[in-house]
Every structure is written in C-alpha cells, then in structure tokens.
Amino acid sequence: MLFRSEIHLAKSDGTQRHVLRASLKDLEDQLSDRPFLRVHRSFLVNLANVAELEGRSPAYQLRLYQMDTRIPVSRSKVGAIRHYLASRPV
C-alpha cells in the first residue's frame, strides 16, 4: 500500500507544500522527540506553531501562527492541547 502525506511549512513569504511517501503514523514516529501532536486522524501539528484553540465541542479547531487555515481537533486531544497551551511560557 502506498501512503502519501502532505507537509505544509510556514515561511516568511507564504506556505510551502511538500508531498512525502510516508504515512502520517511514520511521520509521527519520526517526530516523537519533538513537540508534535496528532490532533486529528488526518493532522499532525507542531505545537510550537499553535496560536490558540478555538470553538466548542464538538467543533474545536487550532489556529496556527502565520497560517489562515484552521486545523480540526478531535475531542480526545482537546485536553492535551489545553495542557500544552497553559504550560508554555508567555
């Protein structure tokens, strides 16, 4: 089975999109020592780029710095995101 994942990188001049031949699970495993969290079955997010958690159950979303796109958040990950946001330096 061929897996394909899209990576979106925020750059000063916009967003770059890259396509990799890897499953999201493979990427998650490779990034396990960095502040990445799988916030939805289709999204893996660098927590350092999270500006805020928006919305209410069941429609939570993440707003990221430097990106207009909103990322959906599964209900099971809301607690982990809130914990991370509350514990990071201001």
Short mmCIF file of N, CA, C and O in Angstrom, two decimals:
data_model
loop_
_atom_site.label_atom_id
_atom_site.label_comp_id
_atom_site.label_asym_id
_atom_site.label_seq_id
_atom_site.Cartn_x
_atom_site.Cartn_y
_atom_site.Cartn_z
N MET A 1 0.84 -1.17 0.00
CA MET A 1 0.00 0.00 0.00
C MET A 1 0.89 1.24 0.00
O MET A 1 1.83 1.32 0.78
N LEU A 2 0.59 2.19 -0.84
CA LEU A 2 1.37 3.41 -0.96
C LEU A 2 0.72 4.51 -0.12
O LEU A 2 -0.45 4.81 -0.27
N PHE A 3 1.48 5.06 0.81
CA PHE A 3 0.99 6.15 1.64
C PHE A 3 1.57 7.45 1.15
O PHE A 3 2.69 7.50 0.65
N ARG A 4 0.81 8.50 1.31
CA ARG A 4 1.24 9.82 0.88
C ARG A 4 0.77 10.83 1.92
O ARG A 4 -0.38 10.81 2.34
N SER A 5 1.67 11.69 2.33
CA SER A 5 1.34 12.73 3.30
C SER A 5 1.76 14.08 2.76
O SER A 5 2.78 14.19 2.08
N GLU A 6 0.98 15.08 3.05
CA GLU A 6 1.31 16.45 2.67
C GLU A 6 1.84 17.18 3.88
O GLU A 6 1.28 17.10 4.96
N ILE A 7 2.93 17.91 3.67
CA ILE A 7 3.53 18.74 4.71
C ILE A 7 3.36 20.19 4.29
O ILE A 7 3.67 20.55 3.15
N HIS A 8 2.88 21.01 5.19
CA HIS A 8 2.73 22.44 4.92
C HIS A 8 3.65 23.18 5.87
O HIS A 8 3.53 23.07 7.09
N LEU A 9 4.58 23.93 5.29
CA LEU A 9 5.58 24.66 6.07
C LEU A 9 5.31 26.16 5.96
O LEU A 9 5.18 26.69 4.85
N ALA A 10 5.24 26.82 7.10
CA ALA A 10 5.06 28.28 7.11
C ALA A 10 6.41 28.93 6.87
O ALA A 10 7.37 28.66 7.57
N LYS A 11 6.47 29.76 5.87
CA LYS A 11 7.68 30.50 5.53
C LYS A 11 7.35 31.99 5.55
O LYS A 11 6.19 32.37 5.51
N SER A 12 8.35 32.83 5.59
CA SER A 12 8.12 34.27 5.64
C SER A 12 7.39 34.79 4.40
O SER A 12 6.67 35.77 4.47
N ASP A 13 7.56 34.10 3.28
CA ASP A 13 6.91 34.53 2.04
C ASP A 13 5.67 33.70 1.71
O ASP A 13 5.19 33.70 0.58
N GLY A 14 5.13 32.97 2.67
CA GLY A 14 3.93 32.17 2.44
C GLY A 14 4.09 30.76 2.96
O GLY A 14 4.94 30.48 3.81
N THR A 15 3.29 29.87 2.44
CA THR A 15 3.31 28.48 2.87
C THR A 15 3.83 27.60 1.74
O THR A 15 3.43 27.76 0.60
N GLN A 16 4.73 26.68 2.09
CA GLN A 16 5.23 25.71 1.11
C GLN A 16 4.57 24.37 1.37
O GLN A 16 4.40 23.96 2.51
N ARG A 17 4.22 23.67 0.30
CA ARG A 17 3.60 22.36 0.39
C ARG A 17 4.55 21.32 -0.18
O ARG A 17 5.11 21.50 -1.25
N HIS A 18 4.74 20.23 0.57
CA HIS A 18 5.59 19.13 0.14
C HIS A 18 4.79 17.84 0.27
O HIS A 18 4.03 17.66 1.20
N VAL A 19 5.01 16.92 -0.66
CA VAL A 19 4.35 15.62 -0.61
C VAL A 19 5.41 14.57 -0.33
O VAL A 19 6.46 14.53 -0.98
N LEU A 20 5.16 13.73 0.67
CA LEU A 20 6.09 12.68 1.06
C LEU A 20 5.46 11.32 0.87
O LEU A 20 4.26 11.17 1.04
N ARG A 21 6.29 10.33 0.59
CA ARG A 21 5.82 8.94 0.53
C ARG A 21 5.98 8.30 1.89
O ARG A 21 6.91 7.53 2.13
N ALA A 22 5.10 8.67 2.78
CA ALA A 22 5.14 8.13 4.15
C ALA A 22 3.75 8.29 4.75
O ALA A 22 3.02 9.21 4.40
N SER A 23 3.42 7.40 5.64
CA SER A 23 2.14 7.52 6.33
C SER A 23 2.27 8.57 7.43
O SER A 23 3.38 8.89 7.88
N LEU A 24 1.15 9.06 7.88
CA LEU A 24 1.17 10.02 8.97
C LEU A 24 1.72 9.37 10.23
O LEU A 24 2.42 9.99 11.02
N LYS A 25 1.45 8.11 10.42
CA LYS A 25 1.97 7.35 11.56
C LYS A 25 3.50 7.30 11.51
O LYS A 25 4.18 7.47 12.52
N ASP A 26 4.06 7.05 10.32
CA ASP A 26 5.52 7.05 10.17
C ASP A 26 6.12 8.40 10.54
O ASP A 26 7.13 8.48 11.23
N LEU A 27 5.49 9.48 10.08
CA LEU A 27 5.97 10.82 10.40
C LEU A 27 5.86 11.09 11.90
O LEU A 27 6.77 11.65 12.50
N GLU A 28 4.76 10.66 12.47
CA GLU A 28 4.56 10.84 13.91
C GLU A 28 5.65 10.12 14.70
O GLU A 28 6.20 10.66 15.66
N ASP A 29 5.99 8.91 14.29
CA ASP A 29 7.05 8.16 14.96
C ASP A 29 8.42 8.84 14.81
O ASP A 29 9.20 8.89 15.76
N GLN A 30 8.69 9.38 13.64
CA GLN A 30 9.97 10.04 13.40
C GLN A 30 10.11 11.34 14.19
O GLN A 30 11.21 11.77 14.52
N LEU A 31 8.97 11.96 14.49
CA LEU A 31 8.98 13.25 15.19
C LEU A 31 8.64 13.12 16.67
O LEU A 31 8.35 14.11 17.33
N SER A 32 8.72 11.92 17.20
CA SER A 32 8.28 11.68 18.58
C SER A 32 9.10 12.43 19.63
O SER A 32 8.62 12.68 20.72
N ASP A 33 10.33 12.82 19.29
CA ASP A 33 11.16 13.56 20.25
C ASP A 33 11.01 15.07 20.11
O ASP A 33 11.73 15.83 20.75
N ARG A 34 10.07 15.51 19.30
CA ARG A 34 9.83 16.94 19.07
C ARG A 34 8.40 17.27 19.48
O ARG A 34 7.59 16.37 19.64
N PRO A 35 8.08 18.56 19.63
CA PRO A 35 6.74 18.92 20.10
C PRO A 35 5.65 18.83 19.03
O PRO A 35 4.99 19.81 18.68
N PHE A 36 5.46 17.65 18.49
CA PHE A 36 4.40 17.42 17.51
C PHE A 36 3.31 16.57 18.16
O PHE A 36 3.61 15.69 18.97
N LEU A 37 2.07 16.84 17.80
CA LEU A 37 0.94 16.08 18.33
C LEU A 37 -0.03 15.79 17.21
O LEU A 37 -0.35 16.67 16.40
N ARG A 38 -0.49 14.57 17.18
CA ARG A 38 -1.53 14.20 16.22
C ARG A 38 -2.86 14.66 16.81
O ARG A 38 -3.36 14.09 17.76
N VAL A 39 -3.40 15.73 16.28
CA VAL A 39 -4.59 16.37 16.84
C VAL A 39 -5.89 15.84 16.23
O VAL A 39 -6.97 16.12 16.73
N HIS A 40 -5.75 15.10 15.15
CA HIS A 40 -6.89 14.55 14.43
C HIS A 40 -6.34 13.40 13.61
O HIS A 40 -5.14 13.34 13.37
N ARG A 41 -7.17 12.51 13.18
CA ARG A 41 -6.63 11.36 12.44
C ARG A 41 -5.91 11.75 11.16
O ARG A 41 -5.11 10.99 10.64
N SER A 42 -6.17 12.95 10.67
CA SER A 42 -5.54 13.40 9.43
C SER A 42 -4.55 14.54 9.60
O SER A 42 -4.06 15.07 8.61
N PHE A 43 -4.27 14.94 10.85
CA PHE A 43 -3.42 16.11 11.06
C PHE A 43 -2.42 15.89 12.19
O PHE A 43 -2.79 15.50 13.29
N LEU A 44 -1.18 16.21 11.88
CA LEU A 44 -0.08 16.20 12.84
C LEU A 44 0.44 17.64 12.88
O LEU A 44 0.74 18.22 11.84
N VAL A 45 0.51 18.23 14.08
CA VAL A 45 0.80 19.66 14.20
C VAL A 45 2.00 19.90 15.10
O VAL A 45 2.16 19.25 16.13
N ASN A 46 2.84 20.84 14.69
CA ASN A 46 3.93 21.32 15.53
C ASN A 46 3.31 22.25 16.57
O ASN A 46 2.82 23.33 16.24
N LEU A 47 3.30 21.83 17.82
CA LEU A 47 2.64 22.59 18.88
C LEU A 47 3.24 23.97 19.08
O LEU A 47 2.56 24.88 19.56
N ALA A 48 4.49 24.16 18.71
CA ALA A 48 5.12 25.47 18.84
C ALA A 48 4.46 26.51 17.93
O ALA A 48 4.60 27.71 18.15
N ASN A 49 3.74 26.05 16.91
CA ASN A 49 3.09 26.97 15.98
C ASN A 49 1.62 27.20 16.28
O ASN A 49 0.94 27.87 15.52
N VAL A 50 1.12 26.67 17.39
CA VAL A 50 -0.29 26.83 17.74
C VAL A 50 -0.49 28.18 18.41
O VAL A 50 0.12 28.46 19.45
N ALA A 51 -1.34 29.01 17.83
CA ALA A 51 -1.65 30.31 18.41
C ALA A 51 -2.75 30.17 19.45
O ALA A 51 -2.66 30.73 20.53
N GLU A 52 -3.81 29.41 19.11
CA GLU A 52 -4.89 29.23 20.07
C GLU A 52 -5.82 28.09 19.65
O GLU A 52 -5.84 27.67 18.50
N LEU A 53 -6.56 27.62 20.63
CA LEU A 53 -7.61 26.62 20.44
C LEU A 53 -8.91 27.38 20.38
O LEU A 53 -9.23 28.17 21.28
N GLU A 54 -9.69 27.15 19.32
CA GLU A 54 -10.94 27.88 19.12
C GLU A 54 -12.11 26.91 19.10
O GLU A 54 -11.95 25.73 18.84
N GLY A 55 -13.29 27.46 19.30
CA GLY A 55 -14.51 26.69 19.13
C GLY A 55 -14.98 26.01 20.40
O GLY A 55 -14.46 26.25 21.48
N ARG A 56 -15.97 25.16 20.22
CA ARG A 56 -16.56 24.38 21.30
C ARG A 56 -16.79 22.97 20.80
O ARG A 56 -16.80 22.72 19.62
N SER A 57 -17.04 22.11 21.78
CA SER A 57 -17.31 20.72 21.44
C SER A 57 -18.56 20.66 20.58
O SER A 57 -19.53 21.36 20.86
N PRO A 58 -18.60 19.94 19.52
CA PRO A 58 -17.59 19.01 19.02
C PRO A 58 -16.72 19.61 17.92
O PRO A 58 -16.06 18.88 17.21
N ALA A 59 -16.72 20.93 17.77
CA ALA A 59 -16.04 21.54 16.63
C ALA A 59 -14.84 22.39 17.04
O ALA A 59 -14.75 23.55 16.69
N TYR A 60 -13.92 21.81 17.78
CA TYR A 60 -12.70 22.54 18.14
C TYR A 60 -11.78 22.63 16.93
O TYR A 60 -11.73 21.73 16.10
N GLN A 61 -11.03 23.73 16.88
CA GLN A 61 -10.06 23.95 15.81
C GLN A 61 -8.83 24.65 16.37
O GLN A 61 -8.92 25.37 17.36
N LEU A 62 -7.71 24.44 15.71
CA LEU A 62 -6.48 25.14 16.06
C LEU A 62 -6.24 26.26 15.06
O LEU A 62 -6.41 26.07 13.86
N ARG A 63 -5.84 27.40 15.58
CA ARG A 63 -5.37 28.48 14.72
C ARG A 63 -3.87 28.50 14.89
O ARG A 63 -3.35 28.51 16.00
N LEU A 64 -3.16 28.48 13.78
CA LEU A 64 -1.70 28.45 13.80
C LEU A 64 -1.14 29.83 13.48
O LEU A 64 -1.76 30.61 12.77
N TYR A 65 0.04 30.11 14.01
CA TYR A 65 0.73 31.34 13.66
C TYR A 65 1.05 31.30 12.17
O TYR A 65 1.37 30.25 11.61
N GLN A 66 0.97 32.43 11.51
CA GLN A 66 1.39 32.60 10.12
C GLN A 66 0.57 31.79 9.11
O GLN A 66 0.98 31.65 7.96
N MET A 67 -0.57 31.24 9.50
CA MET A 67 -1.40 30.49 8.55
C MET A 67 -2.87 30.85 8.78
O MET A 67 -3.30 30.99 9.92
N ASP A 68 -3.62 30.96 7.69
CA ASP A 68 -5.05 31.27 7.80
C ASP A 68 -5.89 30.01 7.98
O ASP A 68 -7.05 30.10 8.34
N THR A 69 -5.30 28.86 7.72
CA THR A 69 -6.03 27.60 7.79
C THR A 69 -6.33 27.22 9.23
O THR A 69 -5.51 27.40 10.11
N ARG A 70 -7.52 26.68 9.46
CA ARG A 70 -7.89 26.15 10.76
C ARG A 70 -7.76 24.62 10.71
O ARG A 70 -8.14 24.00 9.72
N ILE A 71 -7.22 24.02 11.76
CA ILE A 71 -6.99 22.59 11.83
C ILE A 71 -8.02 21.97 12.78
O ILE A 71 -8.13 22.41 13.92
N PRO A 72 -8.78 20.97 12.32
CA PRO A 72 -9.75 20.35 13.22
C PRO A 72 -9.05 19.56 14.33
O PRO A 72 -7.95 19.04 14.14
N VAL A 73 -9.69 19.50 15.49
CA VAL A 73 -9.13 18.80 16.65
C VAL A 73 -10.15 17.77 17.12
O VAL A 73 -11.32 18.10 17.32
N SER A 74 -9.69 16.54 17.31
CA SER A 74 -10.59 15.52 17.83
C SER A 74 -10.83 15.78 19.32
O SER A 74 -9.97 16.33 20.01
N ARG A 75 -12.00 15.38 19.79
CA ARG A 75 -12.35 15.63 21.20
C ARG A 75 -11.35 15.00 22.16
O ARG A 75 -11.07 15.55 23.22
N SER A 76 -10.78 13.88 21.77
CA SER A 76 -9.84 13.19 22.67
C SER A 76 -8.51 13.94 22.82
O SER A 76 -7.74 13.65 23.74
N LYS A 77 -8.22 14.90 21.97
CA LYS A 77 -6.94 15.64 22.02
C LYS A 77 -7.07 17.03 22.62
O LYS A 77 -6.07 17.70 22.84
N VAL A 78 -8.29 17.47 22.90
CA VAL A 78 -8.51 18.82 23.42
C VAL A 78 -7.78 19.02 24.75
O VAL A 78 -7.13 20.04 24.97
N GLY A 79 -7.85 18.05 25.65
CA GLY A 79 -7.19 18.17 26.95
C GLY A 79 -5.69 18.32 26.82
O GLY A 79 -5.08 19.16 27.51
N ALA A 80 -5.06 17.54 25.95
CA ALA A 80 -3.61 17.63 25.75
C ALA A 80 -3.22 18.99 25.19
O ALA A 80 -2.20 19.57 25.59
N ILE A 81 -4.02 19.52 24.30
CA ILE A 81 -3.71 20.83 23.71
C ILE A 81 -3.87 21.93 24.76
O ILE A 81 -3.02 22.81 24.87
N ARG A 82 -4.94 21.86 25.54
CA ARG A 82 -5.13 22.85 26.60
C ARG A 82 -3.97 22.80 27.60
O ARG A 82 -3.48 23.84 28.04
N HIS A 83 -3.55 21.62 27.96
CA HIS A 83 -2.43 21.45 28.89
C HIS A 83 -1.16 22.08 28.31
O HIS A 83 -0.44 22.81 29.00
N TYR A 84 -0.88 21.81 27.05
CA TYR A 84 0.30 22.38 26.41
C TYR A 84 0.22 23.91 26.38
O TYR A 84 1.19 24.59 26.73
N LEU A 85 -0.92 24.45 25.98
CA LEU A 85 -1.06 25.90 25.88
C LEU A 85 -0.94 26.57 27.25
O LEU A 85 -0.35 27.65 27.36
N ALA A 86 -1.45 25.94 28.29
CA ALA A 86 -1.39 26.52 29.63
C ALA A 86 0.03 26.45 30.21
O ALA A 86 0.41 27.30 31.02
N SER A 87 0.81 25.48 29.78
CA SER A 87 2.14 25.30 30.36
C SER A 87 3.27 25.99 29.61
O SER A 87 4.38 26.09 30.11
N ARG A 88 2.99 26.51 28.43
CA ARG A 88 4.07 27.17 27.70
C ARG A 88 4.30 28.58 28.21
O ARG A 88 3.38 29.24 28.70
N PRO A 89 5.52 29.08 28.09
CA PRO A 89 5.84 30.44 28.55
C PRO A 89 5.06 31.48 27.77
O PRO A 89 4.78 31.31 26.59
N VAL A 90 4.77 32.58 28.43
CA VAL A 90 4.00 33.66 27.79
C VAL A 90 4.87 34.53 26.95
O VAL A 90 5.95 34.81 27.08
#
